[in-house]
Coordinates of C-alpha atoms and ligand atoms in Angstrom, one line a residue:
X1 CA -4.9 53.3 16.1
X2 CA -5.8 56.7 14.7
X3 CA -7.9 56.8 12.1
X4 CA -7.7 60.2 10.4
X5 CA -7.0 58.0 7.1
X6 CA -9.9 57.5 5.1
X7 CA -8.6 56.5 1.4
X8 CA -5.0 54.7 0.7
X9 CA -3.6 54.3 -2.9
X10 CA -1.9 51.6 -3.7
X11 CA 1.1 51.0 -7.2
X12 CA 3.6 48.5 -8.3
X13 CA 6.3 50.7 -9.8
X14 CA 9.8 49.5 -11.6
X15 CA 10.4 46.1 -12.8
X16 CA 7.1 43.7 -11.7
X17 CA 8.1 40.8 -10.2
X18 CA 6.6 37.3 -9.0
X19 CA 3.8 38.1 -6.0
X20 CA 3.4 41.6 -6.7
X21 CA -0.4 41.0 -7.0
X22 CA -0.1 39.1 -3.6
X23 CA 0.6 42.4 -1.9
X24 CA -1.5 44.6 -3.5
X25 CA -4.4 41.8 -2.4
X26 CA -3.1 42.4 1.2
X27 CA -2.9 45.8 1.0
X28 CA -6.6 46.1 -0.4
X29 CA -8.2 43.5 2.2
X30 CA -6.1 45.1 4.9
X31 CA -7.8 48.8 4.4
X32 CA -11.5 46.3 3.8
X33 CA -10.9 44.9 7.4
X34 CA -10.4 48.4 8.7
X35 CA -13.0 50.0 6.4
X36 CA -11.1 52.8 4.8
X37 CA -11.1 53.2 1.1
X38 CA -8.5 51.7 -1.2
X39 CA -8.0 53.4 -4.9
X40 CA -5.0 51.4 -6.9
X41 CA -3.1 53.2 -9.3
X42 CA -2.2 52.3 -12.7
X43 CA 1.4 52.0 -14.7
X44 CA 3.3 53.2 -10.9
X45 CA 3.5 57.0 -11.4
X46 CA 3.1 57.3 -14.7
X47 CA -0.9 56.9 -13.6
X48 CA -0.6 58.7 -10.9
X49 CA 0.1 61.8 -12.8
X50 CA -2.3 60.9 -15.8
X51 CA -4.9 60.3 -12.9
X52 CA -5.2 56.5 -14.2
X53 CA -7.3 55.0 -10.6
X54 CA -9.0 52.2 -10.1
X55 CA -11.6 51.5 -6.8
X56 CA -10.3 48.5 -5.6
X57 CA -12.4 46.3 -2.7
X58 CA -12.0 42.7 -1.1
X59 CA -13.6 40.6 -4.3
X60 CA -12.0 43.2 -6.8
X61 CA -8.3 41.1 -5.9
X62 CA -9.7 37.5 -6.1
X63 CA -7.7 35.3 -7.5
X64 CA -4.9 37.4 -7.6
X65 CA -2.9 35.5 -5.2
X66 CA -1.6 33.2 -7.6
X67 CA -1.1 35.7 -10.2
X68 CA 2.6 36.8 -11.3
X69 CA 3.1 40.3 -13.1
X70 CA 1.0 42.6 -11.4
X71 CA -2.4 43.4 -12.3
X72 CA -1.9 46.8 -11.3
X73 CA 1.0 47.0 -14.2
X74 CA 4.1 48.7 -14.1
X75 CA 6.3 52.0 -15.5
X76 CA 9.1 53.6 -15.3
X77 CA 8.0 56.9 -15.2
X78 CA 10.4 59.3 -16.6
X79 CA 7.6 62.5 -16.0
X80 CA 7.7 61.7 -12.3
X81 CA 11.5 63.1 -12.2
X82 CA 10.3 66.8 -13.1
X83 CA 9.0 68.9 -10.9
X84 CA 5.8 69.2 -13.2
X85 CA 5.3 66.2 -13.0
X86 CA 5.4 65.4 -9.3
X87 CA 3.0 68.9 -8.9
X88 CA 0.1 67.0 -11.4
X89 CA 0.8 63.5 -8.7
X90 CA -0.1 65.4 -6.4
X91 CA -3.1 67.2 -7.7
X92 CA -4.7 64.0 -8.9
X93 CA -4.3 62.9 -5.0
X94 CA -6.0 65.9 -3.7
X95 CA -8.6 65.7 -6.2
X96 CA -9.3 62.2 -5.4
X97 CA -9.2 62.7 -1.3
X98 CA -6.1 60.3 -1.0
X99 CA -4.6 60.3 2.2
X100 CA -1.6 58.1 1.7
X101 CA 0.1 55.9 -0.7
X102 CA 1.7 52.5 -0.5
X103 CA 4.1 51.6 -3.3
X104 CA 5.3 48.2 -4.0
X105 CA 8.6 48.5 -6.2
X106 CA 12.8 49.0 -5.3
X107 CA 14.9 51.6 -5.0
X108 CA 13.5 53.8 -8.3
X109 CA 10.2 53.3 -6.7
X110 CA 11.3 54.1 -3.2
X111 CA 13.8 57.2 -4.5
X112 CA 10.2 58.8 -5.9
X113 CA 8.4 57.9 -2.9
X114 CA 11.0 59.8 -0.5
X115 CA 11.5 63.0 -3.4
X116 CA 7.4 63.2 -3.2
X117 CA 7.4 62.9 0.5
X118 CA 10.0 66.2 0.8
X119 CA 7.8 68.3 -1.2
X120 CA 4.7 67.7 -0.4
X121 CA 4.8 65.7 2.7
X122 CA 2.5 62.9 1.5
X123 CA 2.4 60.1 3.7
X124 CA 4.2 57.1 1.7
X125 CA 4.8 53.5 2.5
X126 CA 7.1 51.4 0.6
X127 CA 7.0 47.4 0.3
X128 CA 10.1 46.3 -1.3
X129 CA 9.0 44.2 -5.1
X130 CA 12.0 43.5 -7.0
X131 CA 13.6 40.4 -7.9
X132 CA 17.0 41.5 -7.2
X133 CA 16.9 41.3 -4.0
X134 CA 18.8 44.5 -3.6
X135 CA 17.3 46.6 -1.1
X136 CA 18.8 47.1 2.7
X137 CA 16.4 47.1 5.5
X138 CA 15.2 43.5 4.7
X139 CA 16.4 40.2 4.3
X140 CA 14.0 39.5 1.1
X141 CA 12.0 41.4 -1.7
X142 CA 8.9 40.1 -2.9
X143 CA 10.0 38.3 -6.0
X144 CA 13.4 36.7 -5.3
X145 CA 12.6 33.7 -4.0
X146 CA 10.3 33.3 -7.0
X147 CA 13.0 34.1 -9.7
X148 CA 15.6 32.2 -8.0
X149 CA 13.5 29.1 -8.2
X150 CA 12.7 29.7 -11.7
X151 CA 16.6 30.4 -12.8
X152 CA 17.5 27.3 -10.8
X153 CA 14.8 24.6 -13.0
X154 CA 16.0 26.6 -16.0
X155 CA 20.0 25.8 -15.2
X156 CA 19.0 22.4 -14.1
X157 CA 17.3 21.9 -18.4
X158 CA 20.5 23.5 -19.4
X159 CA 23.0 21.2 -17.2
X160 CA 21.1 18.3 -19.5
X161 CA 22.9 19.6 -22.6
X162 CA 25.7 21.1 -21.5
X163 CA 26.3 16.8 -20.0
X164 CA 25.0 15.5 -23.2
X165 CA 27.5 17.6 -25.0
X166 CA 30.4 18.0 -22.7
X167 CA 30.2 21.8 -23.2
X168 CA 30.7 24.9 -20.8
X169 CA 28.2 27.0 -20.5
X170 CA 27.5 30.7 -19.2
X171 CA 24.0 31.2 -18.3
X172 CA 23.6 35.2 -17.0
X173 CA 21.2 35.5 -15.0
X174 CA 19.3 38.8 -13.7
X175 CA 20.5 41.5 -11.4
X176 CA 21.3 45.0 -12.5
X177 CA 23.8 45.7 -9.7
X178 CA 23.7 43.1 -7.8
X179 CA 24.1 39.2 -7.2
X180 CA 21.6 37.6 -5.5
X181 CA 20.1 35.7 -7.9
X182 CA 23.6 34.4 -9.3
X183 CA 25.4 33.3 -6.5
X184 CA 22.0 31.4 -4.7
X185 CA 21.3 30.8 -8.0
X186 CA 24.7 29.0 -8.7
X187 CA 25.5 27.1 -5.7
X188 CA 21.3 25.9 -6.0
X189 CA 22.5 24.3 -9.7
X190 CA 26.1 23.5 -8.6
X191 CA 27.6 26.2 -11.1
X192 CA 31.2 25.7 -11.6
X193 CA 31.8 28.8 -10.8
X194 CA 29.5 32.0 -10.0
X195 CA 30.2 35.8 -11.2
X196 CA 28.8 38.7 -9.6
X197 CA 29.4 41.9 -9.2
X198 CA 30.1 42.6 -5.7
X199 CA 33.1 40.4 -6.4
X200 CA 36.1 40.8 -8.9
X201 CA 37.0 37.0 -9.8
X202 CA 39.4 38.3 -12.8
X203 CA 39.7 36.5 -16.1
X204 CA 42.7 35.2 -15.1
X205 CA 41.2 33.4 -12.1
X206 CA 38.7 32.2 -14.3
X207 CA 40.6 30.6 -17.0
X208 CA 43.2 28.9 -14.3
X209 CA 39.8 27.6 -12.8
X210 CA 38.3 26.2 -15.9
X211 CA 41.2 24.6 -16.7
X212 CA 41.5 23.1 -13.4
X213 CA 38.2 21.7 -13.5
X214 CA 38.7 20.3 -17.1
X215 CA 41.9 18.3 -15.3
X216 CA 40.3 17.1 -12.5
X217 CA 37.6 15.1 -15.0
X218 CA 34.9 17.0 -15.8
X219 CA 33.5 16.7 -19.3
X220 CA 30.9 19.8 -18.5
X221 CA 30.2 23.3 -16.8
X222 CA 28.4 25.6 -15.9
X223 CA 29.2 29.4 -15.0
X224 CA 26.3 31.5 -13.7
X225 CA 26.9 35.1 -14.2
X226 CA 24.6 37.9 -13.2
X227 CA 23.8 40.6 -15.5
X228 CA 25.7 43.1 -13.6
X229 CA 29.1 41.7 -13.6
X230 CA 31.7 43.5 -14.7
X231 CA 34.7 40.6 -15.5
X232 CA 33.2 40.9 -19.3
X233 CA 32.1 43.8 -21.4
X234 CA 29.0 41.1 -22.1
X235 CA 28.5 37.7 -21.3
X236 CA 29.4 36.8 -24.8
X237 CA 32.3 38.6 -24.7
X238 CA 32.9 36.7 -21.9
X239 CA 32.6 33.4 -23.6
X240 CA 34.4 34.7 -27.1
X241 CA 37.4 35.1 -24.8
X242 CA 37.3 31.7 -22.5
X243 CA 36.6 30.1 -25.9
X244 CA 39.4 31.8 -27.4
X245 CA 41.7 30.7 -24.4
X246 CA 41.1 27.5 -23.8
X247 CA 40.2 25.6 -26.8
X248 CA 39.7 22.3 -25.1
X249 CA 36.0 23.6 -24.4
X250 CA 33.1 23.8 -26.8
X251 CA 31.3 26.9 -25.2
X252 CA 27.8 27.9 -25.3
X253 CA 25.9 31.4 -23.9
X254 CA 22.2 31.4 -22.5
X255 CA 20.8 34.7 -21.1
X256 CA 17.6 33.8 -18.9
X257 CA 16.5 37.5 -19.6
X258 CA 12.7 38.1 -18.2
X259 CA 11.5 34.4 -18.1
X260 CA 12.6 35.2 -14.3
X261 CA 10.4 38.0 -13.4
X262 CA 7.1 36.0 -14.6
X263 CA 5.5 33.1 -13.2
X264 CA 2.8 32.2 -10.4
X265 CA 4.6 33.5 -6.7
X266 CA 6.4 30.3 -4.8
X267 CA 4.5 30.5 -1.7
X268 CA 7.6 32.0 0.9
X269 CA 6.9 34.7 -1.9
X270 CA 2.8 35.0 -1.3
X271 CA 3.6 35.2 2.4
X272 CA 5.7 37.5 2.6
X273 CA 3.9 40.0 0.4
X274 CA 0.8 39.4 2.8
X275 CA 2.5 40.1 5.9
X276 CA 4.0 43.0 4.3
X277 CA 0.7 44.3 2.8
X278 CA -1.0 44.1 5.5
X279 CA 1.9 45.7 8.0
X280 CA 2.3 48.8 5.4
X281 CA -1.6 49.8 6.0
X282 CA -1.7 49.4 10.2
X283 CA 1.2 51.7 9.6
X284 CA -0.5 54.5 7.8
X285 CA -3.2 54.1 10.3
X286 CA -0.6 54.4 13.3
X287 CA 0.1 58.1 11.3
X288 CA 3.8 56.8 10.2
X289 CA 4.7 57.6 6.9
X290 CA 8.2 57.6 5.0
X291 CA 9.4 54.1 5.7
X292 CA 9.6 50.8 4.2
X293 CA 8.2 47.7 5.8
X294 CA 10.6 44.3 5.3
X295 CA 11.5 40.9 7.1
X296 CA 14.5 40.6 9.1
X297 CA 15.2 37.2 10.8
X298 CA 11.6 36.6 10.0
X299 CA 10.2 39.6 11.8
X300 CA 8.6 42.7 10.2
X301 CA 10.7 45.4 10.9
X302 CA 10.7 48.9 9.2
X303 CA 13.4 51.3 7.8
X304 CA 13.6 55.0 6.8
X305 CA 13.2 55.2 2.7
X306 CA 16.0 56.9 2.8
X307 CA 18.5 54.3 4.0
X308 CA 16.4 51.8 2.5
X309 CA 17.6 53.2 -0.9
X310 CA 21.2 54.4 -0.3
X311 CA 22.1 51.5 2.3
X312 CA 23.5 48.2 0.8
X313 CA 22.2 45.0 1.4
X314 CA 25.4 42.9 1.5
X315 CA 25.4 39.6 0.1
X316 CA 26.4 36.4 1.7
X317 CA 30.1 35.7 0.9
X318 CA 30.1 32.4 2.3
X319 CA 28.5 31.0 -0.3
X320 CA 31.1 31.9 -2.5
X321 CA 33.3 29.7 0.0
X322 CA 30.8 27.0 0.0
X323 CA 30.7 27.3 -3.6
X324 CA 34.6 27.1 -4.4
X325 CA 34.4 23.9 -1.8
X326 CA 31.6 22.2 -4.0
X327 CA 33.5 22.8 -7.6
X328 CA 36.5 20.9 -6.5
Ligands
LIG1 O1 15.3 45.4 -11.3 C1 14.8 44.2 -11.8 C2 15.4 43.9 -13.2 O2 14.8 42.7 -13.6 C3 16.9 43.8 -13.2 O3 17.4 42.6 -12.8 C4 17.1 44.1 -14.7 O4 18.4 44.6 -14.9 C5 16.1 45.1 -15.0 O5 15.0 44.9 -14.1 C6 15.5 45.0 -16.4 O6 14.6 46.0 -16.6 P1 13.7 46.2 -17.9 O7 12.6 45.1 -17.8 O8 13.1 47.5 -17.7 O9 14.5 46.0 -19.1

């Protein structure tokens, strides 16, 4: 390994998810073992432009492993778009002898990371944090596994009332654009039937299954809908117009909301942030720079920022198969 690298920052940017705090642990203990400096960075780039550092070493990330949130925090920095902005970044680095950064967020993160890399061509490192799952170039992001787990106990409680009461109910679940979370979600808590984004099921569709599912003897369901589908204007909406349609049902809405991106990391989620954490530092110190580290088929594989952020990670449609198999 070269070692022209003396001092590596390290941020969680975007929405924090579960095991954030795992890889910045990694990423701190990883430049101990190899005794280069590690400076963390407060609020993403927010604190990188206000200068807002923190010295990090091995015992300053104890008990961190365990931790959800990320003890780092988070932003969305909105100064980090402008041009000013990204010029007072990258002053802040000079003046505190930074050689390279890792950042730990998705594609908002990884969209600064590659702008910043263009103009100034700092070495940057992504790791991909988000609980949506929606990043290409790896098969997981630090977080989902955590959220999903979480979304599932919480649509187990509600399957309790919705049985108790023979009501339908819609639970959305999180996922800007994409749906993960819902459809593993919803075939882990045998929804009746899952909505997401990526596919158009149609109201129609919808209704003619409902009904279907009210003939065929069930007295209760439960339709798992990620935040990002587009079948409804909202997921009340949604429910205003299945209750309007098929009065037979006594509907009810539950949005799980943030209760998914908190909690202690499920352990897949504390192992995968190490091995990632640690894989982003050796590859500073191998001199690469402009990539993001992720897991394919359970090796650590790297991809260009670039088609990290614009490529799409495609979601499993067989398990909308396996789910229409399990509602009959
Ligand atoms: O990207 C993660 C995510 O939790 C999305 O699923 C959700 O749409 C968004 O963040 C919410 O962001 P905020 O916490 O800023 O409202």
């Amino acid at each position: 390994m070269k070692n022209t690298i003396k001092k590596i920052a390290v941020m969680t940017s975007g929405g924090d998810a579960p095991g954030m705090n795992a890889a910045i642990r990694a990423v701190v203990r990883t430049c101990a073992f190899y005794q280069i400096e590690c400076v963390g960075v407060y609020r993403g780039y927010q604190g990188l432009i206000e200068g807002d550092f923190i010295t990090l070493d091995a015992r300053k990330v104890s008990n961190t492993i365990n931790r959800g949130g990320t003890i780092l925090k988070s932003a969305r920095s909105k100064d980090f778009r402008t041009k000013e902005g990204r010029a007072k970044a990258y002053e802040n680095l000079l003046k505190e002898s930074i050689d390279a950064m890792i950042l730990i967020g998705g594609d908002g993160t990884f969209t600064g990371g590659m702008v910043f890399n263009e103009e100034y061509n700092f070495p940057c490192i992504g790791i991909p944090g988000t609980i949506d799952n929606d990043i290409y170039g790896t098969n997981f992001t630090i977080g989902y596994d955590t959220a999903l787990n979480t979304a599932v106990e919480v649509i187990d409680k509600i399957r309790d009332t919705a049985s108790s009461h023979n009501r339908l109910f819609f639970v959305e679940v999180m996922g800007r654009d994409a749906g993960f979370i819902a459809l593993n979600a919803g075939v882990g808590s045998g929804a009746e039937e899952i909505l997401i984004p990526e596919e158009d099921l149609g109201l129609d569709r919808l209704l003619e299954s409902l009904k279907r599912s009210k003939r065929s003897g069930k007295s209760s369901s439960i339709v798992v809908v990620a935040e990002g589908d587009k079948i409804g204007k909202s997921v009340f909406e949604l429910a205003n117009y299945v209750e309007e349609n098929l009065p037979q049902y006594e509907v009810r809405v539950s949005v799980l909301g943030h209760m998914q991106r908190g909690g202690s990391p499920s352990c897949f989620d504390r192992v995968l942030a190490s091995r990632l954490g640690v894989k982003a530092v050796e590859l500073i110190l191998d001199g690469k720079t402009n990539l993001m580290v992720g897991i394919i088929n359970d090796k650590i594989k790297t991809t260009n920022l670039e088609k990290a952020v614009k490529g799409k990670h495609s979601i499993n449609k067989e398990l909308l198969r396996v789910s229409d198999i399990m509602s009959i």
